[in-house]
PDB file of C-alpha atoms and ligand atoms in Angstrom:
ATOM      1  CA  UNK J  21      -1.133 -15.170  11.105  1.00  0.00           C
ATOM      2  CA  UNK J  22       1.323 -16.422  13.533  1.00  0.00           C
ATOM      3  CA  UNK J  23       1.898 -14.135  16.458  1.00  0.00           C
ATOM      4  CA  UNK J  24       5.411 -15.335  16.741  1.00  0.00           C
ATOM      5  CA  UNK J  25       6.345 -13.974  13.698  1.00  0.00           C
ATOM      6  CA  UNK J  26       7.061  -9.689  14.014  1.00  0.00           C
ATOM      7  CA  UNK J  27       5.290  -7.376  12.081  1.00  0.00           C
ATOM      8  CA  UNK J  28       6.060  -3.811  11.373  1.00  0.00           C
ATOM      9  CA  UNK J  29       3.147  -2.209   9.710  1.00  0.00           C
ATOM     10  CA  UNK J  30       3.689   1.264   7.753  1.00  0.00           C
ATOM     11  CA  UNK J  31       0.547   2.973   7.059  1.00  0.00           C
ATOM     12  CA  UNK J  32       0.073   6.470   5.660  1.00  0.00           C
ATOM     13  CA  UNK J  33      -1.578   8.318   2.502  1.00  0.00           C
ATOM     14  CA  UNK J  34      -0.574   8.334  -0.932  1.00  0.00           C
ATOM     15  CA  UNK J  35       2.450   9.931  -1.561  1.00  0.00           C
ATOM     16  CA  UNK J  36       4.220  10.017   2.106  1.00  0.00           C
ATOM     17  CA  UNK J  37       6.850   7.823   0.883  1.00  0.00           C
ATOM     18  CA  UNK J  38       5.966   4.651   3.025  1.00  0.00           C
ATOM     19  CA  UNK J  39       6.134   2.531  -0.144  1.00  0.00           C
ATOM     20  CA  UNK J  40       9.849   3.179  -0.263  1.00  0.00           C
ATOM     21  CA  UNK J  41      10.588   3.064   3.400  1.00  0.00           C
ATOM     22  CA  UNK J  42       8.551  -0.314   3.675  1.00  0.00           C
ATOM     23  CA  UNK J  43      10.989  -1.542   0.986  1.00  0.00           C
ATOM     24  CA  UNK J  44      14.026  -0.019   2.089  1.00  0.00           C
ATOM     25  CA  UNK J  45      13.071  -1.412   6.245  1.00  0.00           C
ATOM     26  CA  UNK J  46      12.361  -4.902   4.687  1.00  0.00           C
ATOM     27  CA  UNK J  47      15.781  -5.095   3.076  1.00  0.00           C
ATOM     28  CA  UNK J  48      17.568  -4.102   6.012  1.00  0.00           C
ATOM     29  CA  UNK J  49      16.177  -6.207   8.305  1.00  0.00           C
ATOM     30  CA  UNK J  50      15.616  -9.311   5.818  1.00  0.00           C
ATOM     31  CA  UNK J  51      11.875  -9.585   6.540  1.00  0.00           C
ATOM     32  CA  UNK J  52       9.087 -10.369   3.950  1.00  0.00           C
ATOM     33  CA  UNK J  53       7.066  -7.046   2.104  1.00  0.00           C
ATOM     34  CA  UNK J  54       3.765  -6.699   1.759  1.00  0.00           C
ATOM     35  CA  UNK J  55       2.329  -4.021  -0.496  1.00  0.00           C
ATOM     36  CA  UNK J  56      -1.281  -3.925   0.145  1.00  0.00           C
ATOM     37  CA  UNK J  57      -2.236  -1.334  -1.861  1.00  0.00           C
ATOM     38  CA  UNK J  58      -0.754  -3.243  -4.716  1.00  0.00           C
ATOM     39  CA  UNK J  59      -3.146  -5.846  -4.080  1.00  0.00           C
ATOM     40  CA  UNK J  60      -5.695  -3.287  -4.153  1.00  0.00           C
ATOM     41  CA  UNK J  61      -4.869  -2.057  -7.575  1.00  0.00           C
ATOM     42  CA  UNK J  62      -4.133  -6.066  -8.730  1.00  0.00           C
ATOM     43  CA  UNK J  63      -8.428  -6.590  -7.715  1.00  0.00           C
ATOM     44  CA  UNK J  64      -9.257  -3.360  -9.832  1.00  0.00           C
ATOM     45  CA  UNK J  65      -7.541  -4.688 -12.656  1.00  0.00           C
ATOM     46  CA  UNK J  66      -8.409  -7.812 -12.477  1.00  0.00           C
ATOM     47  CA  UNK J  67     -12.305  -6.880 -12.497  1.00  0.00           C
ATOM     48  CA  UNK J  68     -11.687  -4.542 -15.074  1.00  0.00           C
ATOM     49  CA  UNK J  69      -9.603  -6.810 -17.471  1.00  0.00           C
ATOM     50  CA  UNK J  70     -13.185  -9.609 -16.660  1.00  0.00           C
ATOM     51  CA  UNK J  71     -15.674  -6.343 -17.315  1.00  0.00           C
ATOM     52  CA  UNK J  72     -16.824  -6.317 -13.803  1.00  0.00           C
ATOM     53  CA  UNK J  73     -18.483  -2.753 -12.650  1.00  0.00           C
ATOM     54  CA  UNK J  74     -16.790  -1.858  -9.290  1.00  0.00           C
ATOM     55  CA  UNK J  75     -20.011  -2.395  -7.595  1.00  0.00           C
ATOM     56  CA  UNK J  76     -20.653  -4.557  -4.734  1.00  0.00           C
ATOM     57  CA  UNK J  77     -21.757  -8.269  -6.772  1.00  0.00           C
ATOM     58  CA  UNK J  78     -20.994 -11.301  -6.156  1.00  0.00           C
ATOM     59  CA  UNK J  79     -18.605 -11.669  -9.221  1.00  0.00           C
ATOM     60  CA  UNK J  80     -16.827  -8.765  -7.923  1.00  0.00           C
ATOM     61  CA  UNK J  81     -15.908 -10.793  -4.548  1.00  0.00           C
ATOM     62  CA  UNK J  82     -15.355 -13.955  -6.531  1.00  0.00           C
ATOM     63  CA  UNK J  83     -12.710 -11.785  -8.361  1.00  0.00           C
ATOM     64  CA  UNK J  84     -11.225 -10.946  -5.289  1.00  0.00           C
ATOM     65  CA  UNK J  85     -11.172 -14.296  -3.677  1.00  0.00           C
ATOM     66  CA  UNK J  86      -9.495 -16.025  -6.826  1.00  0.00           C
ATOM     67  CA  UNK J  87      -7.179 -12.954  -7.896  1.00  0.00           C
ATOM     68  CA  UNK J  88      -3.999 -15.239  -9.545  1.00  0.00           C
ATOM     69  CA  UNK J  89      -1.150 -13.296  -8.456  1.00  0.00           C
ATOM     70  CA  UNK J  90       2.552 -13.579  -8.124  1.00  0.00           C
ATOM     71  CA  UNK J  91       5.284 -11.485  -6.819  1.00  0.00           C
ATOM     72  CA  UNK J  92       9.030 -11.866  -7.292  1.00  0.00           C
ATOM     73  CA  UNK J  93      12.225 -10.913  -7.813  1.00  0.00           C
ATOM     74  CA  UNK J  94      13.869 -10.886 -11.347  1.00  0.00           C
ATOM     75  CA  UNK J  95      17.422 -11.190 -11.419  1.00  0.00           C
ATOM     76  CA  UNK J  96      18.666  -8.004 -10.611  1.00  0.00           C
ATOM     77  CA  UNK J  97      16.439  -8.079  -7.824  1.00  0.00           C
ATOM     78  CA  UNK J  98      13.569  -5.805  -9.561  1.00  0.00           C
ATOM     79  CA  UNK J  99       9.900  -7.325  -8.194  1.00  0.00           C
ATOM     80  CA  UNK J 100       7.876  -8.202 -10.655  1.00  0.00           C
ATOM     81  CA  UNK J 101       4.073  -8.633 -10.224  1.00  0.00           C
ATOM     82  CA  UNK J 102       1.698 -11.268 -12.335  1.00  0.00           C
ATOM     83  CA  UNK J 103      -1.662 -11.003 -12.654  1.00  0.00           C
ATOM     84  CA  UNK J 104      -2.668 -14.127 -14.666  1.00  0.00           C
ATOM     85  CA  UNK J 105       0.588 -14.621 -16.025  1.00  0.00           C
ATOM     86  CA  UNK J 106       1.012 -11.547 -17.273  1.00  0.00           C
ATOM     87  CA  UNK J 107       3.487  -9.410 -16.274  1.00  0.00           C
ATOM     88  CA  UNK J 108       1.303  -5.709 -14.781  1.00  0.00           C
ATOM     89  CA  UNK J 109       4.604  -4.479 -13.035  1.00  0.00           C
ATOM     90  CA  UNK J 110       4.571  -0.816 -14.285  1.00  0.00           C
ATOM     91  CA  UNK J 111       0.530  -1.138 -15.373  1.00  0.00           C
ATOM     92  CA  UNK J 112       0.174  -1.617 -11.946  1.00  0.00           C
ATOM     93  CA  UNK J 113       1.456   1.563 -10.747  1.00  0.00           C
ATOM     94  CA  UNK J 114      -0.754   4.400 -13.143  1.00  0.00           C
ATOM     95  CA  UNK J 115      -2.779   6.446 -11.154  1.00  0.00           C
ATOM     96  CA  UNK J 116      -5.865   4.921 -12.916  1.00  0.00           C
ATOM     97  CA  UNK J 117      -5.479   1.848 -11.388  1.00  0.00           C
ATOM     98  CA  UNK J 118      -5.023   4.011  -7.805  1.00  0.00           C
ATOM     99  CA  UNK J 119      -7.906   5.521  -8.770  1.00  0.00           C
ATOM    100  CA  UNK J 120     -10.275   2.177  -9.407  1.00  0.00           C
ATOM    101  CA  UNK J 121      -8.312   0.157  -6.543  1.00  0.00           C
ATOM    102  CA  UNK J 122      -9.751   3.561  -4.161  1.00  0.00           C
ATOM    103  CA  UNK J 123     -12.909   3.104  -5.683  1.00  0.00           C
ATOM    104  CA  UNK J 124     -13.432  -0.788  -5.047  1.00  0.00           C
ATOM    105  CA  UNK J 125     -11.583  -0.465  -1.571  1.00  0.00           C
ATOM    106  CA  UNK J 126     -14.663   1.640  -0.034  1.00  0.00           C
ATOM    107  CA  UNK J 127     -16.560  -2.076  -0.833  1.00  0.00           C
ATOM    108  CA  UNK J 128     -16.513  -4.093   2.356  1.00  0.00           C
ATOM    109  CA  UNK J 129     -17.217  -6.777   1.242  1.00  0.00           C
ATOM    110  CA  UNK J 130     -13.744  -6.982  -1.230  1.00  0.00           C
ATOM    111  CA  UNK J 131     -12.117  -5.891   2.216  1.00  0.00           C
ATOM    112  CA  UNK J 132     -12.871  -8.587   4.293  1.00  0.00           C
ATOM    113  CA  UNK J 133     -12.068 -11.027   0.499  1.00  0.00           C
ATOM    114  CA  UNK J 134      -8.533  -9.439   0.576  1.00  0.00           C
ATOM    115  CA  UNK J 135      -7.974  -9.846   4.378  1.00  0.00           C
ATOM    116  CA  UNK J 136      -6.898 -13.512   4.280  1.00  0.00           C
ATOM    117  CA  UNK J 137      -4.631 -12.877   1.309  1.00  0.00           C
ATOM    118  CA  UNK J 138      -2.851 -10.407   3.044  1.00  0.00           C
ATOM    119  CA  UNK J 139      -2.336 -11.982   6.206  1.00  0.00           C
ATOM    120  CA  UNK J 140      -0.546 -15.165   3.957  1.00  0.00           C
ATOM    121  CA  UNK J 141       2.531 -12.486   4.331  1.00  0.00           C
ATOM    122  CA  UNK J 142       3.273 -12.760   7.550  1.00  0.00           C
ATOM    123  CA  UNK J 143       6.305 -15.584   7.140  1.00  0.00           C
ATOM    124  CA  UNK J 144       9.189 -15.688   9.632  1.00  0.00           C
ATOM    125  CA  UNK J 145      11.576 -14.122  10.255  1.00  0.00           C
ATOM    126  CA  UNK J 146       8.985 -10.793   9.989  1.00  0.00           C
ATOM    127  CA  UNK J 147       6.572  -9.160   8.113  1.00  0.00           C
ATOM    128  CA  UNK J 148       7.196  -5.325   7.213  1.00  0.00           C
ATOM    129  CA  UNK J 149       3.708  -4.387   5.548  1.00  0.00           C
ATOM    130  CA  UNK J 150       2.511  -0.981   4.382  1.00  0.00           C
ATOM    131  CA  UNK J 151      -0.734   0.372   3.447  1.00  0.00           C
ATOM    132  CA  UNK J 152      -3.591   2.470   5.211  1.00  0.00           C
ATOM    133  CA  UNK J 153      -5.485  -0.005   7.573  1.00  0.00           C
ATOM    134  CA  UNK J 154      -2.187  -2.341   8.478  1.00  0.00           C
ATOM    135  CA  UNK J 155      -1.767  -1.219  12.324  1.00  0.00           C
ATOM    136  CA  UNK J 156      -5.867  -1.105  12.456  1.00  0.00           C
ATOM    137  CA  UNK J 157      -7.155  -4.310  11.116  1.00  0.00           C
ATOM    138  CA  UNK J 158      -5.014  -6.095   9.188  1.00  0.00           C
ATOM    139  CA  UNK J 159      -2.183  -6.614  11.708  1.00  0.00           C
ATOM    140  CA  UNK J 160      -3.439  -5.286  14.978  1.00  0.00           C
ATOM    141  CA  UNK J 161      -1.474  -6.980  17.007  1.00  0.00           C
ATOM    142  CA  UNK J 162       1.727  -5.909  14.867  1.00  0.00           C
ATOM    143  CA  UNK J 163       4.469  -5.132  17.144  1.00  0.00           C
ATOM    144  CA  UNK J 164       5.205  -1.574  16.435  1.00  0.00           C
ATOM    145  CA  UNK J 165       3.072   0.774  13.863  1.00  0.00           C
ATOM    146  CA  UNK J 166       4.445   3.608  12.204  1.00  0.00           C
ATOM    147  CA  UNK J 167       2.257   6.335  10.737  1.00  0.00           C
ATOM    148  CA  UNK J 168       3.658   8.065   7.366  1.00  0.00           C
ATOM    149  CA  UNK J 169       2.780  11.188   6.473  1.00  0.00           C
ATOM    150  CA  UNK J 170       3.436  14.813   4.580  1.00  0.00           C
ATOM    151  CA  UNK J 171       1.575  17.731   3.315  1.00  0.00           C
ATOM    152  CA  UNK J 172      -0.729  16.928   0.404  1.00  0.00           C
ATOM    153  CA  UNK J 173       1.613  19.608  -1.502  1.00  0.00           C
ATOM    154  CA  UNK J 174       4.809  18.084  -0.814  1.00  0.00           C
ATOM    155  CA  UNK J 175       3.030  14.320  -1.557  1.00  0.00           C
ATOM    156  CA  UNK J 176       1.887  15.394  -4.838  1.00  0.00           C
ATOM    157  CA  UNK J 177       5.263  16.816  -5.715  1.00  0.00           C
ATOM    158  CA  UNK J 178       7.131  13.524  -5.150  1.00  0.00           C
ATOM    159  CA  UNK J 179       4.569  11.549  -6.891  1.00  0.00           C
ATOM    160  CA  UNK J 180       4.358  14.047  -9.395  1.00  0.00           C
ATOM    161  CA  UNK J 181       8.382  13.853 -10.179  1.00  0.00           C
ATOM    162  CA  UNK J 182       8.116   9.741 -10.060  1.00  0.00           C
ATOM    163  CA  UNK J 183       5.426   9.626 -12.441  1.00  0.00           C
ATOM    164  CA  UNK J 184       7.317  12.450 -14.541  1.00  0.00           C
ATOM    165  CA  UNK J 185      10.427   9.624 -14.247  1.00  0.00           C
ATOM    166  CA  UNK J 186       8.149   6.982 -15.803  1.00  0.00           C
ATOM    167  CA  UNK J 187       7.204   9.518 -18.965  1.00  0.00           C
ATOM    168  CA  UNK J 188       3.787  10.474 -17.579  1.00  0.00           C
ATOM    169  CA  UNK J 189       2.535  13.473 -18.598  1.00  0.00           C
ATOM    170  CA  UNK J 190      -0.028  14.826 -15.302  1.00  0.00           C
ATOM    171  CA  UNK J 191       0.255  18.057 -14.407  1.00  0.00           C
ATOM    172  CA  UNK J 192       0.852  18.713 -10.925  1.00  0.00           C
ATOM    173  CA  UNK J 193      -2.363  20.371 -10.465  1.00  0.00           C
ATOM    174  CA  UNK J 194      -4.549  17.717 -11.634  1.00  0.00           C
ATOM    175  CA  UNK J 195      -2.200  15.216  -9.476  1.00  0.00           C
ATOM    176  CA  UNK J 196      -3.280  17.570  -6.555  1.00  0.00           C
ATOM    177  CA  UNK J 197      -7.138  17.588  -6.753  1.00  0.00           C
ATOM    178  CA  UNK J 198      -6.816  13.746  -7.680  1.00  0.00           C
ATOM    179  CA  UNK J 199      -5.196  12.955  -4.452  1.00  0.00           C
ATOM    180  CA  UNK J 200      -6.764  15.109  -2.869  1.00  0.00           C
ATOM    181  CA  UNK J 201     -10.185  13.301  -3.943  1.00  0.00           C
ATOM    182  CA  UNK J 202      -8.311  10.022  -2.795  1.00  0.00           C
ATOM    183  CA  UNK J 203      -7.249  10.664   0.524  1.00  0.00           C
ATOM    184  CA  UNK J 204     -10.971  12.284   1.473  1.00  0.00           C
ATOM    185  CA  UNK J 205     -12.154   8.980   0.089  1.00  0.00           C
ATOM    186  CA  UNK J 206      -9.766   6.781   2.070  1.00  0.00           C
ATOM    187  CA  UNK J 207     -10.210   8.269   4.850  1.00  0.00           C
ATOM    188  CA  UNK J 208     -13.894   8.871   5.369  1.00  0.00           C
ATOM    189  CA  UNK J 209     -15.082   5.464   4.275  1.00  0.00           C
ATOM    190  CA  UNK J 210     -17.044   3.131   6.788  1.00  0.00           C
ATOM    191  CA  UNK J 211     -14.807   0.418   6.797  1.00  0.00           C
ATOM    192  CA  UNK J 212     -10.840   0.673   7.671  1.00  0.00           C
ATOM    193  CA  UNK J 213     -10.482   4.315   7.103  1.00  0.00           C
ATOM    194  CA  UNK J 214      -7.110   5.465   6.779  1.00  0.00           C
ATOM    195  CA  UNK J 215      -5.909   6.639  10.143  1.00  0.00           C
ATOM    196  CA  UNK J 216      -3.126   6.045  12.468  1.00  0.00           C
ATOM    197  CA  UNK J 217      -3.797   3.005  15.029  1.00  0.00           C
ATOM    198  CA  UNK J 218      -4.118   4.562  19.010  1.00  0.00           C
ATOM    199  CA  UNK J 219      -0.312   2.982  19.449  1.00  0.00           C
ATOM    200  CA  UNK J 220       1.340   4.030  16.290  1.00  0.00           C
ATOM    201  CA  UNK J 221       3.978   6.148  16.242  1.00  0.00           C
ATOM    202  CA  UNK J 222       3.431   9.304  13.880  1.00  0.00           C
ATOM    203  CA  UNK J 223       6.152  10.428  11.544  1.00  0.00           C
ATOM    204  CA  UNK J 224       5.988  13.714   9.504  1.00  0.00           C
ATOM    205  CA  UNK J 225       8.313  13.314   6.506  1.00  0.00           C
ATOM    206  CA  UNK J 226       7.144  16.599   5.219  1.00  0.00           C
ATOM    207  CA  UNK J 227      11.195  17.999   5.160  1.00  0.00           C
ATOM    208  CA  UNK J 228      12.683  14.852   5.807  1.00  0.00           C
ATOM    209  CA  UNK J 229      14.901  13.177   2.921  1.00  0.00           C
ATOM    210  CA  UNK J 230      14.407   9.537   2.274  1.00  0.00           C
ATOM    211  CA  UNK J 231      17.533   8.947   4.722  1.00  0.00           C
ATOM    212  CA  UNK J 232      16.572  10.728   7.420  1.00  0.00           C
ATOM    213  CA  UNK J 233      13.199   9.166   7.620  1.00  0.00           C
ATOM    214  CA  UNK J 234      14.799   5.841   7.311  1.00  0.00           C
ATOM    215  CA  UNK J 235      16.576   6.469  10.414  1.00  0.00           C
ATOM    216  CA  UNK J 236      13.604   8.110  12.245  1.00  0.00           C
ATOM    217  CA  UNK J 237      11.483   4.765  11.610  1.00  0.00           C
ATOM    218  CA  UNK J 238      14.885   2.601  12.213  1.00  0.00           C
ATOM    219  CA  UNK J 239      15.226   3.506  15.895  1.00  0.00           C
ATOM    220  CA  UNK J 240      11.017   3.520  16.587  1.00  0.00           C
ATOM    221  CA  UNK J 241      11.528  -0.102  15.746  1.00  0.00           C
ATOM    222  CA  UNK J 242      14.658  -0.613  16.891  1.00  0.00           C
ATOM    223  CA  UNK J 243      12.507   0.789  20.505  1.00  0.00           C
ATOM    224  CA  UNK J 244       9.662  -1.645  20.112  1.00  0.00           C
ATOM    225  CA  UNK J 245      10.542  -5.025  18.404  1.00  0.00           C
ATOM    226  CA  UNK J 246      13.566  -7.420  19.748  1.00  0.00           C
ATOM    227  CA  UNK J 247      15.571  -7.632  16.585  1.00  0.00           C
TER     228      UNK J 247
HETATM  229  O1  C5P D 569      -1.017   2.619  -1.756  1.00  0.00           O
HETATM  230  P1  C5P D 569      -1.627   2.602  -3.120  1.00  0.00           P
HETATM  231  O2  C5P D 569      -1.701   3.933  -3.780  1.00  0.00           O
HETATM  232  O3  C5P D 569      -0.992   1.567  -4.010  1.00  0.00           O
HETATM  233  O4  C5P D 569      -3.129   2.104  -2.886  1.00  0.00           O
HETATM  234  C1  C5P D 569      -4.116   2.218  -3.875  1.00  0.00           C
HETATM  235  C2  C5P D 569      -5.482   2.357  -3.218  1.00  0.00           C
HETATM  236  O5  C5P D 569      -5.808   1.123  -2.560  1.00  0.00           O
HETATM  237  C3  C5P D 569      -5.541   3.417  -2.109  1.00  0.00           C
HETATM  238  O6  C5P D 569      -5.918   4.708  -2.596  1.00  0.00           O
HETATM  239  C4  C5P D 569      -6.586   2.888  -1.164  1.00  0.00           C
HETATM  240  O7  C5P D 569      -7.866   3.318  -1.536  1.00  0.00           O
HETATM  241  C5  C5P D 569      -6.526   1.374  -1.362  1.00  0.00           C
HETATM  242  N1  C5P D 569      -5.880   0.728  -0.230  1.00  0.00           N
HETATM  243  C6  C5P D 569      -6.633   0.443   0.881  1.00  0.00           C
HETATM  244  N2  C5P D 569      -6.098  -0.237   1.929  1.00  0.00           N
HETATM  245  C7  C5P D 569      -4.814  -0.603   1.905  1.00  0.00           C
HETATM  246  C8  C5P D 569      -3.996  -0.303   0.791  1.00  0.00           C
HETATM  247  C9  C5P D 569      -4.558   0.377  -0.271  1.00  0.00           C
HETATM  248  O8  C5P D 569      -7.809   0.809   0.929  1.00  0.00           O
HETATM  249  N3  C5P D 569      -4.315  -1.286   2.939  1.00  0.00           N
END
């Protein structure tokens, strides 16, 4: 990691939107993405697709540590995600594979096998990377750190309308006790738990449109990095 390079990191639970803002922040200032949690979920379904348990073994870390990825950009600028060759784009986002990424992301030892892969992001002219433990441990130096977040109600609605989008079926009370299970797992594990870094910035998005938190992160980095 090159501390030359800037890094915005976006963390937050499930749901607060940060995926989107990440995304939306990256465009606008032309810096590289990096979606950690979808190389959470890539490891989960890797070791699933090789019939690993998500236990802590050795061929679980292996997995990690030679996951074949790619991202990029079709042509009318979609991103598309490989694992193996094969294209996991929309696979990639079902809340099972949430579910078994949050289950092998309590392992530290497939932590500390994802931490170099992650760090590979940061690429001039700037990194913008979202997760939970980005301002914490995976960029701690990062020059500003944003904190995401929203009721568990109002998270579970959103995610409950996007999945709805994609023609899944969940109700919105099984969403609720799901991520409800997830966040009390992220964020009471031993290693990186999900919580704001001491000098991140907190934003509730709770009422806020998509827009208006745009803005809201906009001038925090606008404040803190020399664009
Ligand atoms: O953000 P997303 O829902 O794609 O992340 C899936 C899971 O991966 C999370 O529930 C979390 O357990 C794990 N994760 C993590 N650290 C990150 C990103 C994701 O533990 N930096």
């Amino acid at each position: 990691m090159s501390s030359l390079v800037p890094v915005v990191t976006i963390d937050g639970p499930g749901g607060s939107g940060k995926g989107t803002i990440a995304r939306l922040l990256a465009a606008k200032l032309g810096w590289n993405l990096l979606d950690s949690g979808a190389i959470y979920r890539l490891a989960a379904m890797a070791a699933m697709e090789r019939g690993i348990d998500p236990v802590d073994t050795p061929d679980l870390i292996e997995c990690c540590e030679q996951l074949n990825v790619v991202f990029q950009q079709d042509e009318a600028g979609n991103e598309q995600i490989f694992l193996d060759d094969e294209d996991v784009s929309l696979l990639l986002r079902d809340e099972a594979t949430g579910e078994a990424a949050s289950k092998i992301a309590v392992i530290p030892a497939v932590r500390a096998a994802l931490l170099a892969r992650q760090r590979q992001f940061c690429q001039p002219p700037g990194l913008v990377a979202d997760g939970r433990d980005m301002g914490t441990v995976v960029f701690p130096e990062a020059s500003c750190k944003i904190f995401l977040t929203a009721s568990l109600q109002e998270r579970a609605k959103r995610r409950h309308k996007q999945l709805k989008a994609q023609g899944n079926g969940i109700s919105i009370d099984a969403l609720f006790r799901d991520m409800a299970k997830r966040d009390e797992r992220d964020a009471n594990r031993e290693v990186s738990p999900l919580r704001p870094a001491a000098d991140a910035f907190t934003v509730d998005c709770s009422t806020l449109s998509i827009d208006e938190v745009l803005s809201s992160v906009l001038e925090i980095v606008q404040q803190q990095v020399a664009l």
